[in-house]
Amino acid sequence: MHKVISRTFETLQSQVKSESCVLTVCDSPVIIWPNRGLECKFLFLIQSVINLRLMMEATKTGRPLSAPILSRTVHKSHFLSTTFPVDCVVRTTVNETIKDAFERLLEALTHQLCEMEKVTLQHIKGTTLLVPQPLHFLLPEPKGLVTVVYPAGVPDSQLETQRKELHQQFELPDDWPYFRRANAYHFPNEPYKDGYLRNPHLGLTHPTLDNGKVYLVQGFYSYHHYMQDHVDDNGWGCAYRSLQTICSWFQQQGFVERAVPTHREIQQALLDVGDKQASFVGSRQWIGSIEVQVVLNQLLGVTSKIMFVSQGSELASKGRELANHFLTDGTPIMIGGGVLAHTILGVAWSETSGQIRYLILDPHYTGAEDSQVITDKGWCGWKGPDFWDQIAYYNLCLPQRPKVI
């Protein structure tokens, strides 16, 4: 079986190198035969991403068709059929020739088929094949996009050795899970299957402060707010939604594999640790920063710091602590005061003047997943110190990023 599989991959590589290989530009009538010579000197399509589809020409030109021949051989065999999801990416510039760009693309395709063969043979179980799955990961510059092939169906927990080798190969630190599936790169304008908005704050303009710097959440998160998931939590669920946004950050950075918890799962976690009575599960009772800290530890194994201010006016003096949090941990912060909860995604802070602005994600939003409306109407936006109730007390939950992965 190993020999047959290897021969199959050899055939696929030969097809990629043959004149029958065809690349079509998605949503375009353009068809390219990359192995037949390209006369055009430059690629004038100025786009961030050009999607191509790999095809094979079935008919041959200039050759007479022979009559079909049927033969029948009786023998025992095992037939396997699968589709290999080949997915390559190469970076090019407007100064590069089409020929050079497609030569690199075909080289990447051939290399990926070799990697797929290795993964297929390594994880074959009897007569069962695990489909090799290519994923792209955006590493810190100058490394850029890197493609890794994993076996589909094998959890991240069983691929730790391979990820350690990748960290060593690319000289990456061990305190950030760069190569877990949740970290796979999401191309612009590619919709997310779960329907949640990602990082709506990226469309905002940063405030200008004298000698000020901006400190932001690192990585990606989902925007969770009132009325999502067919749950009517208007008026009581803001802290639950802020907690869900924080959980999505840990999940999407690959620190945890657990899905974002539902309201009921959050309530059950508080019951399990003895913080609430049984009647709390299924209720519409509020939670605060302390409960958020407890649930993060119970469900995700994440520890948090609690920052207490006796009145909202004191928050203006917490610029240094908040800036340091986003520099070192980079996680969203849940803040609760009175009957309201919000998520802090960053601060703009001047060390010299003490001026401060807060980047707020508001879980009280009840509308559609429209990033333009959300930013234009201020549901995600920069707020001044007067945003907070000046006499109410506040608790802030600052989740700590795991330092050893």
mmCIF file of C-alpha atoms in Angstrom:
data_model
loop_
_atom_site.group_PDB
_atom_site.id
_atom_site.type_symbol
_atom_site.label_atom_id
_atom_site.label_comp_id
_atom_site.label_asym_id
_atom_site.label_seq_id
_atom_site.Cartn_x
_atom_site.Cartn_y
_atom_site.Cartn_z
ATOM 1 C CA MET A 1 0.000 0.000 0.000
ATOM 2 C CA HIS A 2 2.841 2.388 0.801
ATOM 3 C CA LYS A 3 4.341 1.821 -2.656
ATOM 4 C CA VAL A 4 0.989 2.387 -4.373
ATOM 5 C CA ILE A 5 0.408 5.596 -2.427
ATOM 6 C CA SER A 6 3.910 6.857 -3.265
ATOM 7 C CA ARG A 7 3.368 6.087 -6.964
ATOM 8 C CA THR A 8 0.078 7.998 -6.836
ATOM 9 C CA PHE A 9 1.831 11.076 -5.446
ATOM 10 C CA GLU A 10 4.562 10.730 -8.090
ATOM 11 C CA THR A 11 1.841 10.780 -10.746
ATOM 12 C CA LEU A 12 0.277 13.891 -9.214
ATOM 13 C CA GLN A 13 3.646 15.659 -9.181
ATOM 14 C CA SER A 14 4.205 14.727 -12.821
ATOM 15 C CA GLN A 15 0.802 16.194 -13.719
ATOM 16 C CA VAL A 16 1.662 19.487 -11.995
ATOM 17 C CA LYS A 17 4.863 19.666 -14.073
ATOM 18 C CA SER A 18 3.160 18.653 -17.333
ATOM 19 C CA GLU A 19 1.685 20.836 -20.070
ATOM 20 C CA SER A 20 -1.759 19.598 -19.028
ATOM 21 C CA CYS A 21 -1.570 21.633 -15.822
ATOM 22 C CA VAL A 22 -3.998 24.558 -15.958
ATOM 23 C CA LEU A 23 -4.517 27.460 -13.544
ATOM 24 C CA THR A 24 -7.684 29.518 -13.713
ATOM 25 C CA VAL A 25 -8.122 32.886 -12.002
ATOM 26 C CA CYS A 26 -11.193 32.631 -9.765
ATOM 27 C CA ASP A 27 -14.166 34.787 -10.807
ATOM 28 C CA SER A 28 -12.381 35.559 -14.082
ATOM 29 C CA PRO A 29 -12.256 34.108 -17.615
ATOM 30 C CA VAL A 30 -8.436 34.036 -17.463
ATOM 31 C CA ILE A 31 -6.931 30.560 -18.039
ATOM 32 C CA ILE A 32 -3.172 29.953 -17.796
ATOM 33 C CA TRP A 33 -1.035 27.004 -18.902
ATOM 34 C CA PRO A 34 2.026 27.658 -16.693
ATOM 35 C CA ASN A 35 4.226 24.943 -18.263
ATOM 36 C CA ARG A 36 3.781 26.067 -21.865
ATOM 37 C CA GLY A 37 5.812 29.250 -21.645
ATOM 38 C CA LEU A 38 4.518 32.686 -20.672
ATOM 39 C CA GLU A 39 5.249 35.642 -22.902
ATOM 40 C CA CYS A 40 3.810 38.392 -20.688
ATOM 41 C CA LYS A 41 6.531 40.263 -18.828
ATOM 42 C CA PHE A 42 4.692 41.688 -15.838
ATOM 43 C CA LEU A 43 1.704 40.899 -13.668
ATOM 44 C CA PHE A 44 -0.409 44.066 -13.636
ATOM 45 C CA LEU A 45 -3.202 42.850 -11.330
ATOM 46 C CA ILE A 46 -2.825 45.084 -8.264
ATOM 47 C CA GLN A 47 -4.610 43.016 -5.617
ATOM 48 C CA SER A 48 -3.779 41.874 -2.131
ATOM 49 C CA VAL A 49 -4.893 38.305 -2.930
ATOM 50 C CA ILE A 50 -5.337 36.578 -6.297
ATOM 51 C CA ASN A 51 -7.083 33.202 -5.989
ATOM 52 C CA LEU A 52 -6.209 30.508 -8.527
ATOM 53 C CA ARG A 53 -7.833 27.118 -9.121
ATOM 54 C CA LEU A 54 -5.699 24.122 -10.109
ATOM 55 C CA MET A 55 -7.096 21.988 -12.955
ATOM 56 C CA MET A 56 -5.859 19.357 -15.388
ATOM 57 C CA GLU A 57 -6.531 19.392 -19.125
ATOM 58 C CA ALA A 58 -8.322 16.163 -20.008
ATOM 59 C CA THR A 59 -8.056 16.261 -23.815
ATOM 60 C CA LYS A 60 -4.923 16.372 -25.946
ATOM 61 C CA THR A 61 -4.765 18.509 -29.067
ATOM 62 C CA GLY A 62 -3.343 17.320 -32.385
ATOM 63 C CA ARG A 63 -3.602 13.615 -31.615
ATOM 64 C CA PRO A 64 -6.080 11.222 -33.246
ATOM 65 C CA LEU A 65 -8.478 9.618 -30.830
ATOM 66 C CA SER A 66 -8.110 5.855 -30.566
ATOM 67 C CA ALA A 67 -11.014 3.457 -30.262
ATOM 68 C CA PRO A 68 -11.850 2.498 -26.666
ATOM 69 C CA ILE A 69 -10.536 -0.830 -25.438
ATOM 70 C CA LEU A 70 -12.225 -2.725 -22.619
ATOM 71 C CA SER A 71 -10.456 -5.369 -20.559
ATOM 72 C CA ARG A 72 -11.595 -7.345 -17.547
ATOM 73 C CA THR A 73 -9.252 -8.700 -14.907
ATOM 74 C CA VAL A 74 -10.536 -10.688 -11.953
ATOM 75 C CA HIS A 75 -8.425 -10.261 -8.808
ATOM 76 C CA LYS A 76 -8.839 -9.248 -5.190
ATOM 77 C CA SER A 77 -7.905 -5.636 -4.381
ATOM 78 C CA HIS A 78 -8.628 -2.780 -2.002
ATOM 79 C CA PHE A 79 -9.767 0.484 -3.540
ATOM 80 C CA LEU A 80 -9.206 3.828 -1.834
ATOM 81 C CA SER A 81 -10.447 7.143 -3.162
ATOM 82 C CA THR A 82 -9.867 10.538 -1.594
ATOM 83 C CA THR A 83 -9.497 14.184 -2.556
ATOM 84 C CA PHE A 84 -6.300 15.958 -1.545
ATOM 85 C CA PRO A 85 -7.085 19.592 -0.636
ATOM 86 C CA VAL A 86 -3.997 21.146 -2.239
ATOM 87 C CA ASP A 87 -3.692 24.740 -1.047
ATOM 88 C CA CYS A 88 -0.539 26.758 -1.752
ATOM 89 C CA VAL A 89 0.328 30.402 -1.293
ATOM 90 C CA VAL A 90 3.252 32.419 -2.644
ATOM 91 C CA ARG A 91 4.019 36.098 -2.225
ATOM 92 C CA THR A 92 4.926 38.120 -5.289
ATOM 93 C CA THR A 93 5.450 41.744 -6.273
ATOM 94 C CA VAL A 94 4.261 43.862 -9.194
ATOM 95 C CA ASN A 95 7.847 43.913 -10.477
ATOM 96 C CA GLU A 96 8.008 40.130 -10.770
ATOM 97 C CA THR A 97 7.356 38.457 -14.119
ATOM 98 C CA ILE A 98 4.414 36.129 -14.525
ATOM 99 C CA LYS A 99 6.851 33.383 -15.468
ATOM 100 C CA ASP A 100 8.831 33.759 -12.237
ATOM 101 C CA ALA A 101 5.677 33.918 -10.118
ATOM 102 C CA PHE A 102 4.203 30.751 -11.616
ATOM 103 C CA GLU A 103 7.513 28.891 -11.425
ATOM 104 C CA ARG A 104 7.522 29.527 -7.686
ATOM 105 C CA LEU A 105 3.881 28.510 -7.421
ATOM 106 C CA LEU A 106 4.492 25.210 -9.230
ATOM 107 C CA GLU A 107 7.524 24.601 -7.049
ATOM 108 C CA ALA A 108 5.345 25.191 -3.974
ATOM 109 C CA LEU A 109 2.693 22.795 -5.343
ATOM 110 C CA THR A 110 5.300 20.071 -5.917
ATOM 111 C CA HIS A 111 6.766 20.570 -2.450
ATOM 112 C CA GLN A 112 3.316 20.418 -0.866
ATOM 113 C CA LEU A 113 2.536 17.124 -2.592
ATOM 114 C CA CYS A 114 5.788 15.736 -1.122
ATOM 115 C CA GLU A 115 4.734 16.899 2.340
ATOM 116 C CA MET A 116 1.260 15.399 1.826
ATOM 117 C CA GLU A 117 2.842 12.079 0.915
ATOM 118 C CA LYS A 118 4.939 12.094 4.100
ATOM 119 C CA VAL A 119 1.922 12.887 6.282
ATOM 120 C CA THR A 120 -0.272 10.285 4.542
ATOM 121 C CA LEU A 121 2.298 7.492 4.943
ATOM 122 C CA GLN A 122 3.145 8.478 8.505
ATOM 123 C CA HIS A 123 -0.461 8.363 9.703
ATOM 124 C CA ILE A 124 -1.885 5.484 7.656
ATOM 125 C CA LYS A 125 -3.836 3.034 9.824
ATOM 126 C CA GLY A 126 -4.417 -0.323 8.183
ATOM 127 C CA THR A 127 -6.450 0.508 5.101
ATOM 128 C CA THR A 128 -7.601 3.876 6.437
ATOM 129 C CA LEU A 129 -6.091 7.095 5.124
ATOM 130 C CA LEU A 130 -6.053 10.350 7.059
ATOM 131 C CA VAL A 131 -6.403 13.198 4.583
ATOM 132 C CA PRO A 132 -3.427 15.597 4.713
ATOM 133 C CA GLN A 133 -4.606 19.140 5.466
ATOM 134 C CA PRO A 134 -2.459 22.154 4.462
ATOM 135 C CA LEU A 135 -2.771 25.244 6.678
ATOM 136 C CA HIS A 136 -1.160 28.669 6.331
ATOM 137 C CA PHE A 137 0.319 30.476 9.334
ATOM 138 C CA LEU A 138 1.402 34.111 9.444
ATOM 139 C CA LEU A 139 4.690 34.324 11.328
ATOM 140 C CA PRO A 140 6.465 37.492 12.472
ATOM 141 C CA GLU A 141 8.321 39.291 9.706
ATOM 142 C CA PRO A 142 10.424 38.634 7.780
ATOM 143 C CA LYS A 143 9.167 35.028 7.757
ATOM 144 C CA GLY A 144 5.619 35.850 6.614
ATOM 145 C CA LEU A 145 3.203 33.137 5.463
ATOM 146 C CA VAL A 146 4.308 29.535 6.027
ATOM 147 C CA THR A 147 2.343 26.421 5.003
ATOM 148 C CA VAL A 148 2.265 23.316 7.197
ATOM 149 C CA VAL A 149 0.568 19.999 6.394
ATOM 150 C CA TYR A 150 -1.272 18.263 9.252
ATOM 151 C CA PRO A 151 -3.293 15.020 9.215
ATOM 152 C CA ALA A 152 -7.007 15.798 9.381
ATOM 153 C CA GLY A 153 -8.713 14.373 12.439
ATOM 154 C CA VAL A 154 -5.579 14.260 14.613
ATOM 155 C CA PRO A 155 -6.007 16.716 17.533
ATOM 156 C CA ASP A 156 -3.427 19.413 18.238
ATOM 157 C CA SER A 157 -2.503 17.659 21.482
ATOM 158 C CA GLN A 158 -1.017 14.781 19.460
ATOM 159 C CA LEU A 159 1.022 17.067 17.180
ATOM 160 C CA GLU A 160 3.106 18.730 19.880
ATOM 161 C CA THR A 161 6.382 17.153 18.730
ATOM 162 C CA GLN A 162 5.896 18.424 15.183
ATOM 163 C CA ARG A 163 5.050 21.920 16.454
ATOM 164 C CA LYS A 164 8.183 21.990 18.630
ATOM 165 C CA GLU A 165 10.283 21.108 15.577
ATOM 166 C CA LEU A 166 8.623 23.934 13.638
ATOM 167 C CA HIS A 167 9.371 26.409 16.436
ATOM 168 C CA GLN A 168 13.019 25.366 16.307
ATOM 169 C CA GLN A 169 13.122 25.465 12.503
ATOM 170 C CA PHE A 170 11.784 29.036 12.362
ATOM 171 C CA GLU A 171 13.532 30.177 15.562
ATOM 172 C CA LEU A 172 10.293 31.087 17.333
ATOM 173 C CA PRO A 173 9.760 31.528 21.103
ATOM 174 C CA ASP A 174 7.850 28.861 23.017
ATOM 175 C CA ASP A 175 5.374 31.233 24.711
ATOM 176 C CA TRP A 176 3.011 31.639 21.743
ATOM 177 C CA PRO A 177 1.284 28.750 19.903
ATOM 178 C CA TYR A 178 2.056 29.850 16.337
ATOM 179 C CA PHE A 179 1.254 26.505 14.676
ATOM 180 C CA ARG A 180 -1.958 25.330 16.274
ATOM 181 C CA ARG A 181 -4.897 25.024 13.914
ATOM 182 C CA ALA A 182 -6.709 27.926 15.553
ATOM 183 C CA ASN A 183 -3.824 30.175 14.454
ATOM 184 C CA ALA A 184 -4.292 29.379 10.767
ATOM 185 C CA TYR A 185 -4.261 32.536 8.657
ATOM 186 C CA HIS A 186 -7.623 33.884 7.525
ATOM 187 C CA PHE A 187 -7.410 35.682 4.203
ATOM 188 C CA PRO A 188 -9.094 39.101 3.791
ATOM 189 C CA ASN A 189 -12.755 39.028 2.697
ATOM 190 C CA GLU A 190 -12.976 35.312 3.504
ATOM 191 C CA PRO A 191 -16.113 34.880 5.645
ATOM 192 C CA TYR A 192 -15.945 33.132 9.014
ATOM 193 C CA LYS A 193 -18.203 30.102 9.239
ATOM 194 C CA ASP A 194 -19.443 30.883 12.763
ATOM 195 C CA GLY A 195 -20.871 34.272 11.743
ATOM 196 C CA TYR A 196 -19.153 36.335 14.456
ATOM 197 C CA LEU A 197 -17.253 39.505 13.624
ATOM 198 C CA ARG A 198 -13.497 39.453 14.205
ATOM 199 C CA ASN A 199 -11.529 42.440 15.493
ATOM 200 C CA PRO A 200 -13.966 45.254 14.582
ATOM 201 C CA HIS A 201 -11.539 47.747 16.185
ATOM 202 C CA LEU A 202 -9.156 47.431 13.213
ATOM 203 C CA GLY A 203 -11.298 49.877 11.241
ATOM 204 C CA LEU A 204 -10.864 52.661 13.803
ATOM 205 C CA THR A 205 -8.502 55.623 13.753
ATOM 206 C CA HIS A 206 -6.272 55.896 16.818
ATOM 207 C CA PRO A 207 -6.651 58.991 19.006
ATOM 208 C CA THR A 208 -3.859 61.539 19.059
ATOM 209 C CA LEU A 209 -2.394 62.423 22.463
ATOM 210 C CA ASP A 210 0.658 64.547 23.289
ATOM 211 C CA ASN A 211 3.572 62.092 23.478
ATOM 212 C CA GLY A 212 0.998 59.318 23.641
ATOM 213 C CA LYS A 213 1.310 55.687 22.557
ATOM 214 C CA VAL A 214 -1.341 53.130 21.677
ATOM 215 C CA TYR A 215 -1.403 49.735 23.402
ATOM 216 C CA LEU A 216 -3.779 47.179 21.892
ATOM 217 C CA VAL A 217 -5.044 43.637 22.304
ATOM 218 C CA GLN A 218 -2.802 41.168 20.503
ATOM 219 C CA GLY A 219 -4.204 38.621 18.055
ATOM 220 C CA PHE A 220 -7.839 37.914 17.227
ATOM 221 C CA TYR A 221 -11.133 37.728 19.090
ATOM 222 C CA SER A 222 -14.840 37.439 18.261
ATOM 223 C CA TYR A 223 -17.315 40.182 19.118
ATOM 224 C CA HIS A 224 -19.970 38.704 21.438
ATOM 225 C CA HIS A 225 -22.943 40.865 22.383
ATOM 226 C CA TYR A 226 -26.598 40.839 23.447
ATOM 227 C CA MET A 227 -29.128 38.665 21.599
ATOM 228 C CA GLN A 228 -26.658 36.421 19.774
ATOM 229 C CA ASP A 229 -26.960 32.597 19.620
ATOM 230 C CA HIS A 230 -30.778 32.838 19.950
ATOM 231 C CA VAL A 231 -30.372 33.916 23.602
ATOM 232 C CA ASP A 232 -32.347 36.936 24.795
ATOM 233 C CA ASP A 233 -29.982 38.279 27.448
ATOM 234 C CA ASN A 234 -30.828 41.952 26.931
ATOM 235 C CA GLY A 235 -30.496 43.698 30.282
ATOM 236 C CA TRP A 236 -28.576 40.984 32.169
ATOM 237 C CA GLY A 237 -26.000 39.217 29.973
ATOM 238 C CA CYS A 238 -23.343 41.891 29.314
ATOM 239 C CA ALA A 239 -20.701 40.297 31.552
ATOM 240 C CA TYR A 240 -21.410 36.873 30.033
ATOM 241 C CA ARG A 241 -20.780 38.359 26.569
ATOM 242 C CA SER A 242 -17.587 40.059 27.677
ATOM 243 C CA LEU A 243 -16.424 36.735 29.105
ATOM 244 C CA GLN A 244 -17.267 35.017 25.805
ATOM 245 C CA THR A 245 -15.160 37.570 23.918
ATOM 246 C CA ILE A 246 -12.235 36.833 26.247
ATOM 247 C CA CYS A 247 -12.701 33.060 25.815
ATOM 248 C CA SER A 248 -12.747 33.507 22.031
ATOM 249 C CA TRP A 249 -9.354 35.242 22.276
ATOM 250 C CA PHE A 250 -7.771 32.271 24.053
ATOM 251 C CA GLN A 251 -9.411 29.851 21.607
ATOM 252 C CA GLN A 252 -8.425 31.743 18.456
ATOM 253 C CA GLN A 253 -4.810 32.176 19.562
ATOM 254 C CA GLY A 254 -4.620 28.421 20.085
ATOM 255 C CA PHE A 255 -4.041 28.536 23.834
ATOM 256 C CA VAL A 256 -7.115 26.343 24.395
ATOM 257 C CA GLU A 257 -9.169 24.056 22.176
ATOM 258 C CA ARG A 258 -12.393 24.459 24.126
ATOM 259 C CA ALA A 259 -15.270 26.193 22.345
ATOM 260 C CA VAL A 260 -16.602 29.485 23.703
ATOM 261 C CA PRO A 261 -18.907 28.592 26.619
ATOM 262 C CA THR A 262 -22.634 29.284 26.551
ATOM 263 C CA HIS A 263 -24.473 31.193 29.263
ATOM 264 C CA ARG A 264 -25.598 27.919 30.822
ATOM 265 C CA GLU A 265 -22.072 26.459 30.760
ATOM 266 C CA ILE A 266 -20.793 29.596 32.479
ATOM 267 C CA GLN A 267 -23.458 29.262 35.163
ATOM 268 C CA GLN A 268 -22.746 25.541 35.581
ATOM 269 C CA ALA A 269 -19.024 26.259 36.052
ATOM 270 C CA LEU A 270 -19.842 28.672 38.888
ATOM 271 C CA LEU A 271 -22.074 26.028 40.460
ATOM 272 C CA ASP A 272 -19.359 23.368 40.121
ATOM 273 C CA VAL A 273 -16.830 25.442 42.080
ATOM 274 C CA GLY A 274 -19.372 26.164 44.800
ATOM 275 C CA ASP A 275 -19.728 29.853 43.997
ATOM 276 C CA LYS A 276 -23.478 29.669 43.250
ATOM 277 C CA GLN A 277 -26.566 27.710 44.248
ATOM 278 C CA ALA A 278 -28.286 25.219 41.932
ATOM 279 C CA SER A 279 -31.086 27.731 41.219
ATOM 280 C CA PHE A 280 -28.509 29.968 39.513
ATOM 281 C CA VAL A 281 -28.216 27.632 36.498
ATOM 282 C CA GLY A 282 -30.745 28.698 33.861
ATOM 283 C CA SER A 283 -31.469 31.996 35.607
ATOM 284 C CA ARG A 284 -31.072 35.567 34.339
ATOM 285 C CA GLN A 285 -28.804 36.691 37.163
ATOM 286 C CA TRP A 286 -25.861 38.990 36.524
ATOM 287 C CA ILE A 287 -22.244 38.076 37.033
ATOM 288 C CA GLY A 288 -19.259 40.350 37.644
ATOM 289 C CA SER A 289 -15.491 40.463 37.285
ATOM 290 C CA ILE A 290 -14.854 38.015 40.126
ATOM 291 C CA GLU A 291 -17.145 35.422 38.527
ATOM 292 C CA VAL A 292 -15.401 35.997 35.180
ATOM 293 C CA GLN A 293 -12.072 35.267 36.885
ATOM 294 C CA VAL A 294 -13.479 32.069 38.425
ATOM 295 C CA VAL A 295 -14.943 30.777 35.143
ATOM 296 C CA LEU A 296 -11.747 31.450 33.172
ATOM 297 C CA ASN A 297 -9.812 29.395 35.698
ATOM 298 C CA GLN A 298 -12.417 26.622 35.879
ATOM 299 C CA LEU A 299 -13.074 26.164 32.156
ATOM 300 C CA LEU A 300 -9.818 27.292 30.516
ATOM 301 C CA GLY A 301 -7.229 26.958 33.255
ATOM 302 C CA VAL A 302 -6.459 30.671 32.831
ATOM 303 C CA THR A 303 -5.469 32.807 35.813
ATOM 304 C CA SER A 304 -6.428 36.481 36.074
ATOM 305 C CA LYS A 305 -5.515 39.558 38.051
ATOM 306 C CA ILE A 306 -8.238 41.716 39.578
ATOM 307 C CA MET A 307 -7.807 45.494 39.606
ATOM 308 C CA PHE A 308 -10.140 47.387 41.955
ATOM 309 C CA VAL A 309 -10.938 51.120 41.792
ATOM 310 C CA SER A 310 -13.219 52.664 44.389
ATOM 311 C CA GLN A 311 -14.650 55.172 41.888
ATOM 312 C CA GLY A 312 -14.607 55.631 38.127
ATOM 313 C CA SER A 313 -12.496 58.777 38.293
ATOM 314 C CA GLU A 314 -9.558 56.647 39.516
ATOM 315 C CA LEU A 315 -9.408 54.752 36.214
ATOM 316 C CA ALA A 316 -7.600 57.696 34.615
ATOM 317 C CA SER A 317 -4.626 56.961 36.893
ATOM 318 C CA LYS A 318 -4.366 53.318 35.779
ATOM 319 C CA GLY A 319 -2.818 54.036 32.370
ATOM 320 C CA ARG A 320 0.575 52.512 33.179
ATOM 321 C CA GLU A 321 -0.883 49.256 34.509
ATOM 322 C CA LEU A 322 -3.271 48.885 31.564
ATOM 323 C CA ALA A 323 -0.585 49.723 28.991
ATOM 324 C CA ASN A 324 1.740 47.160 30.569
ATOM 325 C CA HIS A 325 -1.000 44.521 30.452
ATOM 326 C CA PHE A 326 -1.505 44.934 26.706
ATOM 327 C CA LEU A 327 2.261 44.926 26.129
ATOM 328 C CA THR A 328 2.961 41.753 28.097
ATOM 329 C CA ASP A 329 -0.265 39.706 28.016
ATOM 330 C CA GLY A 330 -2.310 41.302 25.235
ATOM 331 C CA THR A 331 -5.641 39.822 26.327
ATOM 332 C CA PRO A 332 -9.016 41.631 26.386
ATOM 333 C CA ILE A 333 -9.983 43.026 29.793
ATOM 334 C CA MET A 334 -13.433 42.723 31.344
ATOM 335 C CA ILE A 335 -14.531 45.702 33.429
ATOM 336 C CA GLY A 336 -17.656 45.717 35.571
ATOM 337 C CA GLY A 337 -19.228 48.491 37.582
ATOM 338 C CA GLY A 338 -22.742 48.995 38.859
ATOM 339 C CA VAL A 339 -24.976 46.966 36.536
ATOM 340 C CA LEU A 340 -22.835 47.364 33.402
ATOM 341 C CA ALA A 341 -19.925 45.409 31.964
ATOM 342 C CA HIS A 342 -17.651 46.281 29.036
ATOM 343 C CA THR A 343 -14.549 44.907 27.339
ATOM 344 C CA ILE A 344 -11.373 47.008 27.134
ATOM 345 C CA LEU A 345 -9.341 46.234 24.006
ATOM 346 C CA GLY A 346 -6.591 48.800 24.461
ATOM 347 C CA VAL A 347 -5.545 52.196 25.751
ATOM 348 C CA ALA A 348 -3.943 55.299 24.284
ATOM 349 C CA TRP A 349 -1.829 56.763 27.055
ATOM 350 C CA SER A 350 0.673 59.575 27.486
ATOM 351 C CA GLU A 351 3.303 58.915 30.119
ATOM 352 C CA THR A 352 4.183 62.604 30.328
ATOM 353 C CA SER A 353 0.726 64.187 30.545
ATOM 354 C CA GLY A 354 -1.253 61.244 31.918
ATOM 355 C CA GLN A 355 -3.904 61.652 29.208
ATOM 356 C CA ILE A 356 -5.728 58.421 28.480
ATOM 357 C CA ARG A 357 -8.330 57.003 26.099
ATOM 358 C CA TYR A 358 -9.923 53.557 26.327
ATOM 359 C CA LEU A 359 -10.759 51.283 23.385
ATOM 360 C CA ILE A 360 -14.145 49.863 24.393
ATOM 361 C CA LEU A 361 -16.054 46.923 22.940
ATOM 362 C CA ASP A 362 -19.638 47.237 24.131
ATOM 363 C CA PRO A 363 -21.553 43.957 24.701
ATOM 364 C CA HIS A 364 -24.885 45.832 24.975
ATOM 365 C CA TYR A 365 -25.220 46.027 21.170
ATOM 366 C CA THR A 366 -28.288 44.169 19.822
ATOM 367 C CA GLY A 367 -28.041 44.697 16.061
ATOM 368 C CA ALA A 368 -26.710 42.770 13.073
ATOM 369 C CA GLU A 369 -23.085 41.777 12.533
ATOM 370 C CA ASP A 370 -22.250 44.951 10.611
ATOM 371 C CA SER A 371 -18.792 46.286 11.439
ATOM 372 C CA GLN A 372 -19.516 49.648 9.811
ATOM 373 C CA VAL A 373 -22.568 50.261 12.007
ATOM 374 C CA ILE A 374 -20.753 48.995 15.094
ATOM 375 C CA THR A 375 -17.845 51.399 14.669
ATOM 376 C CA ASP A 376 -19.857 54.366 13.331
ATOM 377 C CA LYS A 377 -22.327 54.178 16.234
ATOM 378 C CA GLY A 378 -19.607 53.776 18.845
ATOM 379 C CA TRP A 379 -20.321 50.217 19.948
ATOM 380 C CA CYS A 380 -16.644 49.661 19.322
ATOM 381 C CA GLY A 381 -14.689 52.873 19.761
ATOM 382 C CA TRP A 382 -12.329 55.081 21.724
ATOM 383 C CA LYS A 383 -13.769 56.636 24.889
ATOM 384 C CA GLY A 384 -12.479 59.267 27.273
ATOM 385 C CA PRO A 385 -12.351 59.104 31.089
ATOM 386 C CA ASP A 386 -15.861 60.567 31.264
ATOM 387 C CA PHE A 387 -17.224 57.306 29.773
ATOM 388 C CA TRP A 388 -17.108 55.779 33.242
ATOM 389 C CA ASP A 389 -19.445 56.634 36.113
ATOM 390 C CA GLN A 390 -17.157 58.857 38.166
ATOM 391 C CA ILE A 391 -18.524 57.790 41.562
ATOM 392 C CA ALA A 392 -19.237 54.084 40.948
ATOM 393 C CA TYR A 393 -16.659 51.436 41.908
ATOM 394 C CA TYR A 394 -15.215 49.126 39.257
ATOM 395 C CA ASN A 395 -13.527 45.748 39.181
ATOM 396 C CA LEU A 396 -11.325 44.853 36.212
ATOM 397 C CA CYS A 397 -10.480 41.249 35.302
ATOM 398 C CA LEU A 398 -7.100 41.075 33.525
ATOM 399 C CA PRO A 399 -6.610 37.523 32.109
ATOM 400 C CA GLN A 400 -2.997 36.372 32.092
ATOM 401 C CA ARG A 401 -1.552 34.839 28.954
ATOM 402 C CA PRO A 402 0.125 31.459 29.632
ATOM 403 C CA LYS A 403 3.898 31.978 29.521
ATOM 404 C CA VAL A 404 4.804 28.333 28.788
ATOM 405 C CA ILE A 405 3.036 26.486 25.971
#
